[in-house]
Tab-separated table of C-alpha atoms in Angstrom:
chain	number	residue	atom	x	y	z
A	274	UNK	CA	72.379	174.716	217.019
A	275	UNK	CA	74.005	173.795	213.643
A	276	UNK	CA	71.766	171.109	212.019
A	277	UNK	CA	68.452	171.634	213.227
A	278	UNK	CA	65.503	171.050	210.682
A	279	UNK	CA	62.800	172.675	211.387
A	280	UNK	CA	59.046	170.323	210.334
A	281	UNK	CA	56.575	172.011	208.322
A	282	UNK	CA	53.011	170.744	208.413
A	283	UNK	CA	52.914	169.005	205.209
A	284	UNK	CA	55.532	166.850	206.597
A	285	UNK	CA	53.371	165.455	209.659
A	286	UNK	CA	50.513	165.598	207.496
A	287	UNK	CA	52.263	163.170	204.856
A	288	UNK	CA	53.930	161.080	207.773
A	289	UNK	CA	50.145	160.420	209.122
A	290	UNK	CA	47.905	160.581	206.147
A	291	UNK	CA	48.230	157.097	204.260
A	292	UNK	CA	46.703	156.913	200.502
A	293	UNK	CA	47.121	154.635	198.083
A	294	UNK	CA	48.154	157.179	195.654
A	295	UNK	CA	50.515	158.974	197.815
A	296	UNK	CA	54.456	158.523	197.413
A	297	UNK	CA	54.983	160.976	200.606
A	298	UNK	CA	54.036	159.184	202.848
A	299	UNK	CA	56.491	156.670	203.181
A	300	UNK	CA	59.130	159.441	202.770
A	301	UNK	CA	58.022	161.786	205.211
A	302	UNK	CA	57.161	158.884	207.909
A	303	UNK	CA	60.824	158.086	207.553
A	304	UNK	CA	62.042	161.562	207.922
A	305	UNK	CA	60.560	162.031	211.336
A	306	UNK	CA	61.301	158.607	213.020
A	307	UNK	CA	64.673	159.163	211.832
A	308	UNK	CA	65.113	162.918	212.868
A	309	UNK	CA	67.720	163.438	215.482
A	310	UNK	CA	67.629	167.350	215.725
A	311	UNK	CA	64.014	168.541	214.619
A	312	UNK	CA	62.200	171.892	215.773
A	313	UNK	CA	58.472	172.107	215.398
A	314	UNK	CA	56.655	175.400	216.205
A	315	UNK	CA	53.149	175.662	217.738
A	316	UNK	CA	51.742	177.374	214.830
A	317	UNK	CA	52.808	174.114	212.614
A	318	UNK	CA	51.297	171.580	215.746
A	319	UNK	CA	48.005	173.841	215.162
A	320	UNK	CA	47.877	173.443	211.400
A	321	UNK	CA	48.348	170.142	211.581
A	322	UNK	CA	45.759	169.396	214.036
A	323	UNK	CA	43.178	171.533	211.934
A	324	UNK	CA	44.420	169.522	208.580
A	325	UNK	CA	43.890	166.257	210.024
A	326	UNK	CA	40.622	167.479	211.628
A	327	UNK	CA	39.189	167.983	208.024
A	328	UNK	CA	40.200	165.088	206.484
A	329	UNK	CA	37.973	163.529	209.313
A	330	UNK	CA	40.434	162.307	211.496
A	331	UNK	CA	39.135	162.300	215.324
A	332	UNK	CA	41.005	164.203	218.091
A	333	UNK	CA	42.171	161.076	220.295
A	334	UNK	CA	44.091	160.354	216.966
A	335	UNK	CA	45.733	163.406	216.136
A	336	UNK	CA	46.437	164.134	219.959
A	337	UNK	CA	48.506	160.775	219.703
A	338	UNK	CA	50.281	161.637	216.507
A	339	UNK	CA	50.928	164.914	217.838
A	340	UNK	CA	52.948	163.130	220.904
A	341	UNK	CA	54.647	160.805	218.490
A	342	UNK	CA	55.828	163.653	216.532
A	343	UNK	CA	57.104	165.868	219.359
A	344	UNK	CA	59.442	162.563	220.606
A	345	UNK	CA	61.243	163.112	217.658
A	346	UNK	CA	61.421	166.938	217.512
A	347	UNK	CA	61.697	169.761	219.891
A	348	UNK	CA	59.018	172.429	220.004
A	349	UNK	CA	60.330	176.130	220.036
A	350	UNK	CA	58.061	177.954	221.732
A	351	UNK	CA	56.349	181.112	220.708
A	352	UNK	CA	57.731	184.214	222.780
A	353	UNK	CA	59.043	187.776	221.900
A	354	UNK	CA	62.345	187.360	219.850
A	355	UNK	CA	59.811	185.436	217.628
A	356	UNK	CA	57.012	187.512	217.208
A	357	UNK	CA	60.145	190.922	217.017
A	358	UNK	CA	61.535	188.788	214.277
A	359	UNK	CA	58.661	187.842	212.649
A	360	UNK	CA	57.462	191.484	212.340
A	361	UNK	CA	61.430	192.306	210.688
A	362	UNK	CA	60.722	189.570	208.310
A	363	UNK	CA	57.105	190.831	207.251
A	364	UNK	CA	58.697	193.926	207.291
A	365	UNK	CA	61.951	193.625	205.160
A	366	UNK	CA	60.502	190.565	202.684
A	367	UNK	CA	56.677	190.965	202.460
A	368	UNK	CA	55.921	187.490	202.891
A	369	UNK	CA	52.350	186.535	204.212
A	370	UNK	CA	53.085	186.726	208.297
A	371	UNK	CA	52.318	183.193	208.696
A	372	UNK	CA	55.018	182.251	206.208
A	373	UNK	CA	57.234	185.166	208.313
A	374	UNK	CA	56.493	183.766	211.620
A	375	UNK	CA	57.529	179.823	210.543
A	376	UNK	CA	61.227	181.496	209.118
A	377	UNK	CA	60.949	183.393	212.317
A	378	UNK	CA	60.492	180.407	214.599
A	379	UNK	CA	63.054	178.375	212.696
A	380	UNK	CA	65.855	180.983	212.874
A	381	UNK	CA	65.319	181.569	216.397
A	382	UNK	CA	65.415	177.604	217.148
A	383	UNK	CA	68.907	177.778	214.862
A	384	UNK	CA	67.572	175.739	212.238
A	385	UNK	CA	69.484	175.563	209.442
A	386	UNK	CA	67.398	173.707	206.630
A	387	UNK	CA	63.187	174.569	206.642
């Protein structure tokens, strides 16, 4: 799928965490309503819950912004030409294998910008 942009954390967490000293947020709240061929992973929706959990934010909330983030992106799911690709990626570039499984997620989901 030519296109696809796959959503790192820091982008929901921007989109959802207002502060009055914070020029991201109006940025990245833009980027997702107006996202017509996003890919999210589970390990991002997981990060971003446990972000949002610290900064004190209550599940009922995050659970809703969690919705309102998957209507504008598709979630790729975690299954074995991930986790194969993942390992190559470890493998070949030695990044950490969180940081391996995101660029394997988003290349399996065809994403062409992360």
């Amino acid at each position: 799928m030519r296109g696809a942009k796959f959503i790192d954390t820091n982008i929901g967490v921007y989109a959802h965490l207002r502060s009055p000293n914070e020029p991201r947020h109006p940025i990245a709240l833009d980027f997702i309503s107006t996202l017509d061929n996003g890919v999210i992973s589970p390990q991002v929706m997981i990060e971003y819950y446990n972000v949002m959990l610290r900064s004190g934010q209550n599940d009922a909330w995050i659970q809703e912004n969690l919705h309102k983030i998957l209507s504008y992106v598709r979630q790729q799911p975690l299954n074995d030409a991930v986790v194969h690709r993942t390992w190559a990626i470890r493998n070949r570039y030695h990044f950490s294998i969180w940081d391996s499984q995101i660029i394997a997620t988003a290349l399996e989901a065809g994403c062409d910008h992360l």
